[in-house]
Coordinates of C-alpha atoms in Angstrom, one line a residue:
X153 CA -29.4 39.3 7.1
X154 CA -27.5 36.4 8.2
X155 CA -25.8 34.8 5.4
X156 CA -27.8 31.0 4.8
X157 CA -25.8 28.1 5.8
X158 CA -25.4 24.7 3.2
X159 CA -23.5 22.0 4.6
X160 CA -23.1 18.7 3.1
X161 CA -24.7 20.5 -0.1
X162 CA -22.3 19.8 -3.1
X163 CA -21.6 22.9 -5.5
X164 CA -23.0 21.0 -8.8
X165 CA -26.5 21.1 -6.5
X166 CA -26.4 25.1 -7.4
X167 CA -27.9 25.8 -10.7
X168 CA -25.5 28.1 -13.0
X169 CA -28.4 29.9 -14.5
X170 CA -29.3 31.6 -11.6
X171 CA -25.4 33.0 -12.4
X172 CA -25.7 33.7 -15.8
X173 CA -29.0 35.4 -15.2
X174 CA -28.0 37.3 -12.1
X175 CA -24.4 37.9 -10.9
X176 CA -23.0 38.4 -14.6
X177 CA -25.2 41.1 -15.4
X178 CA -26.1 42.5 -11.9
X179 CA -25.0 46.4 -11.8
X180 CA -22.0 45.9 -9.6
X181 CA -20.0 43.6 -12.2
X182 CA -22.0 44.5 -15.0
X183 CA -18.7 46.8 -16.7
X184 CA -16.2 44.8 -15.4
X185 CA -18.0 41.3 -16.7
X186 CA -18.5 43.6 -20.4
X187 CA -15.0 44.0 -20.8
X188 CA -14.1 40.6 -19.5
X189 CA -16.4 39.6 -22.2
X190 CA -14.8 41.7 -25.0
X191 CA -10.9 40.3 -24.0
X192 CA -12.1 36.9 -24.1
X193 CA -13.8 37.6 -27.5
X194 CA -10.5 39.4 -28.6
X195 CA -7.6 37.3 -27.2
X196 CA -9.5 33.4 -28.0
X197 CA -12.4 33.5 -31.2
X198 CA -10.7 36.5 -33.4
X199 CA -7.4 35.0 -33.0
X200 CA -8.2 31.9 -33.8
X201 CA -10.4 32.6 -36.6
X202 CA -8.5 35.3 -38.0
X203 CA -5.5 33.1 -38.6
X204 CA -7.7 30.2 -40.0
X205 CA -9.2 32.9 -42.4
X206 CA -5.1 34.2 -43.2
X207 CA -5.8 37.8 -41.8
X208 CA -3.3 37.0 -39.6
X209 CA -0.1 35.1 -39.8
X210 CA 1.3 34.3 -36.4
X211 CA 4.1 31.2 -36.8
X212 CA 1.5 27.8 -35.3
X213 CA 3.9 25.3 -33.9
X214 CA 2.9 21.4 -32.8
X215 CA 3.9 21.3 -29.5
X216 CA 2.6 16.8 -29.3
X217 CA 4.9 14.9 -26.9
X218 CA 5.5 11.4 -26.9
X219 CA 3.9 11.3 -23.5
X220 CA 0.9 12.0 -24.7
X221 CA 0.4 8.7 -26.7
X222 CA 0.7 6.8 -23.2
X223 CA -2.7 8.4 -22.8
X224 CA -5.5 6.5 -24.6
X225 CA -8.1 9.1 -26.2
X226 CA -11.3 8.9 -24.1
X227 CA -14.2 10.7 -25.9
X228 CA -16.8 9.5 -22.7
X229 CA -14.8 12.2 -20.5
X230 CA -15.6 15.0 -23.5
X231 CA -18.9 16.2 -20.7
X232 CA -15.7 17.2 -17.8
X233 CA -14.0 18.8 -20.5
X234 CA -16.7 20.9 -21.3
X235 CA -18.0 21.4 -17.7
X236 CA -14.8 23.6 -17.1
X237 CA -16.8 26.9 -17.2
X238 CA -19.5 25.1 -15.1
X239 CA -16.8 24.4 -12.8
X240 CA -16.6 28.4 -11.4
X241 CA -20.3 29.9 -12.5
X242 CA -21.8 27.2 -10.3
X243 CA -20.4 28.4 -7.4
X244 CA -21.2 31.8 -8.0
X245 CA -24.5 30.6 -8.0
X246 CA -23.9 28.9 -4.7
X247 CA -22.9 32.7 -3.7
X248 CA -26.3 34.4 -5.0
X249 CA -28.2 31.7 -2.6
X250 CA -26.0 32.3 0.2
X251 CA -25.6 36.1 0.4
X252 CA -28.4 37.8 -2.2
X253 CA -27.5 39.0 -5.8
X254 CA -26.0 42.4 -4.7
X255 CA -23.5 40.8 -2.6
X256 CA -22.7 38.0 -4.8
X257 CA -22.4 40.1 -7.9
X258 CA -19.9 42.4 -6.1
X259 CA -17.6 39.1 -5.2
X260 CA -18.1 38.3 -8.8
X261 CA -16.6 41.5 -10.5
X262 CA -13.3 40.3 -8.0
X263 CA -13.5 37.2 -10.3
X264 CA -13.8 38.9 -13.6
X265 CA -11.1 40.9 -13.1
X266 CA -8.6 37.9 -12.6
X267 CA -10.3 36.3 -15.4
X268 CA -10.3 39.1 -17.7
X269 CA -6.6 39.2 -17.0
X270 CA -5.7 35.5 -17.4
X271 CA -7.1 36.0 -21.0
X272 CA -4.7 39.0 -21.3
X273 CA -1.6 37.2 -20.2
X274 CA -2.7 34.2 -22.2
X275 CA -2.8 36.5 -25.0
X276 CA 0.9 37.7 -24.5
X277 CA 1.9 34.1 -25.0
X278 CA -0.6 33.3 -28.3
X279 CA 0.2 36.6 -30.2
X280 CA 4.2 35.7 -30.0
X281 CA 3.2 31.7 -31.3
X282 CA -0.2 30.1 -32.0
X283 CA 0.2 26.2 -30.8
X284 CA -1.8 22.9 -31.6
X285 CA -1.9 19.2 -31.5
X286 CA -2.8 16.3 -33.2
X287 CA -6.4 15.8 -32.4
X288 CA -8.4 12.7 -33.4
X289 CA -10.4 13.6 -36.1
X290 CA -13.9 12.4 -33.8
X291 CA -17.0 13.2 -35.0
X292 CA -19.2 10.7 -33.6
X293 CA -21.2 13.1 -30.8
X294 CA -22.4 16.1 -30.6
X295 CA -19.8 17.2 -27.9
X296 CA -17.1 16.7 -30.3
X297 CA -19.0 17.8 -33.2
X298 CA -19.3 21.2 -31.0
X299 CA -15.9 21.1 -30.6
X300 CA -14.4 21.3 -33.7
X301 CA -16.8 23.3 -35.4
X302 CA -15.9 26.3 -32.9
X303 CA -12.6 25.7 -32.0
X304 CA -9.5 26.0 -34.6
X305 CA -7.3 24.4 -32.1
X306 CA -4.4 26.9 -32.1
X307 CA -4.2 28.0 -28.8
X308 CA -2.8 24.8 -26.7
X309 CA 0.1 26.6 -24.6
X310 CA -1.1 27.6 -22.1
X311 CA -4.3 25.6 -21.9
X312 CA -6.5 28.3 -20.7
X313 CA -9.0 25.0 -19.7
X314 CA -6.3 24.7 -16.7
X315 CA -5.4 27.8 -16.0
X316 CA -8.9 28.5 -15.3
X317 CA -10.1 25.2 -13.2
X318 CA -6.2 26.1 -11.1
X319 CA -7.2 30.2 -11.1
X320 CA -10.8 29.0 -9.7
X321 CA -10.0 27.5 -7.3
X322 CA -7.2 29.8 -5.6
X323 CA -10.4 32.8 -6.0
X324 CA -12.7 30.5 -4.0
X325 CA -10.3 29.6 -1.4
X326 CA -9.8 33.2 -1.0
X327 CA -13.5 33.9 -1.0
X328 CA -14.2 31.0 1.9
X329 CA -11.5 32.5 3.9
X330 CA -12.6 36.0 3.8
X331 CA -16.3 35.6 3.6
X332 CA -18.8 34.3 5.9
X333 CA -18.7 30.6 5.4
X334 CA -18.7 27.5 7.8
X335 CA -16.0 25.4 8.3
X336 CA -17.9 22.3 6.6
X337 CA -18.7 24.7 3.5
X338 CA -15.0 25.4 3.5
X339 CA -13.8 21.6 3.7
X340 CA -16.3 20.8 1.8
X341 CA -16.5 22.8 -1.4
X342 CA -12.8 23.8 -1.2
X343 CA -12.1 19.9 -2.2
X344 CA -14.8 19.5 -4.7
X345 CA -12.9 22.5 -6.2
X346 CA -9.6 21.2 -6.0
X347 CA -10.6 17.5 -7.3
X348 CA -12.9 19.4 -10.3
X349 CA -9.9 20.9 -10.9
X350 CA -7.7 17.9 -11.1
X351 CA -10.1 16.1 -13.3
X352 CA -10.6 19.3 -15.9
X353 CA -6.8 19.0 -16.5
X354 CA -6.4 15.7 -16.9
X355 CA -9.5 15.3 -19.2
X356 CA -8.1 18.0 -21.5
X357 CA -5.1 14.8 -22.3
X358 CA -8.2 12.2 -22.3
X359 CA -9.9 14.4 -24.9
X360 CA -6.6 14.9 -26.8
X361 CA -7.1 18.9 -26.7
X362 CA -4.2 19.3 -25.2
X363 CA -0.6 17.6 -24.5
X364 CA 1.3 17.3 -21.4
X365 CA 3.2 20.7 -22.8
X366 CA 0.1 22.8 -22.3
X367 CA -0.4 21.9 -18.2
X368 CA 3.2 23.2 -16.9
X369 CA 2.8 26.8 -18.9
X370 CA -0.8 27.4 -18.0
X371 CA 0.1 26.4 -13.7
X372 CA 3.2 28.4 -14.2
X373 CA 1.2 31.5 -15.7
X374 CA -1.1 31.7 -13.0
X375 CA 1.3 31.7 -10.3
X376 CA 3.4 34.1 -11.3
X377 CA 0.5 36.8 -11.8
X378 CA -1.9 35.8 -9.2
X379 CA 0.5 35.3 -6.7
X380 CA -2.2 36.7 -4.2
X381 CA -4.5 33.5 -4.3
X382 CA -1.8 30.9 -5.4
X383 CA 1.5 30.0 -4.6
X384 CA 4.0 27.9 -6.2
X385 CA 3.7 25.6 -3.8
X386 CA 0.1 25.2 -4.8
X387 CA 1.1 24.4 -8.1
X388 CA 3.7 21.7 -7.2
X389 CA 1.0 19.9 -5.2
X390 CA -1.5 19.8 -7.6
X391 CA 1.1 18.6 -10.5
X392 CA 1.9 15.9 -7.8
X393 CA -1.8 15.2 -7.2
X394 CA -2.5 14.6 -10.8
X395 CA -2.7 11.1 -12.4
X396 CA -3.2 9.4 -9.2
X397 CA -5.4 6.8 -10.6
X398 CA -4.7 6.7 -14.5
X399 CA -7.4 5.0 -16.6
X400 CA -5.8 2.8 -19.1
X401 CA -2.4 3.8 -18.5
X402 CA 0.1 2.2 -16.0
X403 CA 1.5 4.0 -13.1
X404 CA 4.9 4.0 -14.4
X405 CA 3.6 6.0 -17.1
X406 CA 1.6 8.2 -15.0
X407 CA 4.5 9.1 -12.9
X408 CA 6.3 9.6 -15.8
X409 CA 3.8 12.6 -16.9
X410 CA 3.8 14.1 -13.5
X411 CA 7.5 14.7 -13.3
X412 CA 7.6 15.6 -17.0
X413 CA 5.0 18.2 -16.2
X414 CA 7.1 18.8 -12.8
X415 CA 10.1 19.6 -14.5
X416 CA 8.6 21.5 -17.2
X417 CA 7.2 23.7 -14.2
X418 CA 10.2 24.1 -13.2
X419 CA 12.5 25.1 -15.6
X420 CA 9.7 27.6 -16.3
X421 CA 10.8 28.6 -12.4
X422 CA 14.7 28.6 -13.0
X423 CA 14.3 30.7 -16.1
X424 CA 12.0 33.3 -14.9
X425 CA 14.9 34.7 -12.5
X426 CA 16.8 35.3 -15.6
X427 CA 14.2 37.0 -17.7
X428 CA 12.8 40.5 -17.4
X429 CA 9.4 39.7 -18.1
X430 CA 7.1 36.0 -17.0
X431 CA 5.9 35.1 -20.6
X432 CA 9.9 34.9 -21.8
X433 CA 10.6 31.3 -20.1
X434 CA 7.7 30.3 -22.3
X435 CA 8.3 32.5 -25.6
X436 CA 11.8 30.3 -25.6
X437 CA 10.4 27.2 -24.8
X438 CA 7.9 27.5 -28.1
X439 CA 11.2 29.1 -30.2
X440 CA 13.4 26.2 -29.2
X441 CA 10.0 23.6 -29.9
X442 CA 9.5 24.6 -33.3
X443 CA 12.8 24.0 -34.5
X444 CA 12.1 20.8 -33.4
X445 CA 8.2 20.1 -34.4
X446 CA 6.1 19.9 -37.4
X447 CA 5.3 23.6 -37.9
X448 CA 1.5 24.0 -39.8
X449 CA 0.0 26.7 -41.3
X450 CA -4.0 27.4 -41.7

């Protein structure tokens, strides 16, 4: 069967239950999604909870920046914050209508293997330090109410809400290149990717989950163990991409962020070639941090 074609038909148009009630439990992914499942339960909820309940005592260490004050707290853009998981089950949805369950659940184990291992080499940072910020205190919707009743707020670098949005999209490029898809589907939902993407990670500094620390470790993560859908190239452009119209913040200040976050990446680069293993660039930048920042406990 000829795979359906759906130009000029944006991704958030697919629903993301049809994923959740299809792909991610159709037999092809079914294991694969189980044990993706598990790690995230492992390596993001016990971790955190365990240390807030003291059965585990990893060092937590502030990692706040100064350039994240530039950045007034925004709790209307708390909905794209949240959407980040949204962001890639839609368009597996978009997959189910295009090319039947069986086919799209198969392209979706591809993704749950990345994802389960972006939780694992997230984990080989937050096992060596836990890291948080200074969040407002805002209880005043249900979003943020959500929020921090269900996350501690101790595992800031990486961000794992970038890492995702940047791994997404290098998968679906990948997928539109390799599948069946038109030339306006690729054009089309490759850039509402990338500028979903964008958004996600600079919401996560309008939200005050995150600070500008958590951005350059999570892009540098994913290139250096997914090298086969992103590039570090891809990750200069979209720090270079990011800011480009700053809400209530000048551009002087949103440049500055960018080549903060630039040079960040960087270093991360530089250091790599020295170390014997990808997570040591950012195991010394949180050792050298904490000497240096307010280190909390609980």
């Amino acid at each position: 069967m000829k795979p359906k074609i759906f130009d000029n038909k944006p991704l958030k148009s697919f629903n993301p239950l049809v994923a959740y009630a299809g792909v991610l439990f159709g037999p092809p992914s079914f294991i694969t999604n189980f044990k993706c499942f598990a790690t995230i339960l492992k390596e993001f909820f016990f971790l955190q909870y365990f240390e807030k309940i003291h059965i585990l005592h990893i060092p937590i260490v502030h990692v706040d920046h100064s350039l994240d004050k530039k950045i007034p707290f925004t709790p209307s853009k708390v909905t794209i914050y949240l959407d980040f998981i949204n962001h890639w089950v839609r368009p597996l949805a978009m997959l189910v209508k295009k090319f039947g369950f069986w086919h799209a659940s198969v392209l979706t184990k591809k993704w749950m293997l990345r994802f389960r291992k972006l939780y694992q080499c997230c984990g080989k940072i937050y096992h060596f330090r836990l890291t948080t910020t200074d969040r407002p205190l805002y209880k005043e919707t249900k979003e943020f109410r959500q929020i921090h009743a269900l996350d501690p707020h101790y595992l800031c670098v990486p961000s794992l809400h970038v890492a995702t949005v940047f791994l997404a999209y290098g998968f679906y490029r990948h997928i539109f290149e390799t599948e069946d898809f038109s030339e306006t589907e690729k054009s089309q939902w490759g850039k509402e990717l990338y500028e979903g993407a964008l958004e996600i990670t600079e919401t996560v500094l309008y939200v005050k989950q995150h600070s500008v620390n958590c951005i350059p470790a999570a892009l540098y993560l994913v290139v250096s163990n997914f090298k086969e859908w992103l590039s570090i190239e891809d990750a200069r452009a979209f720090i270079d991409s990011l800011f480009l119209t700053p809400e209530g913040f000048t551009e002087k200040d949103s440049m500055e962020i960018r080549n903060y976050i630039r040079s960040s990446f960087e270093n991360y680069l530089a250091e790599s070639e020295k170390c014997g293993n990808w997570y040591e660039p950012i195991w010394n930048f949180l050792a050298a941090y904490e000497k240096t920042s307010e280190n909390i406990k609980g």
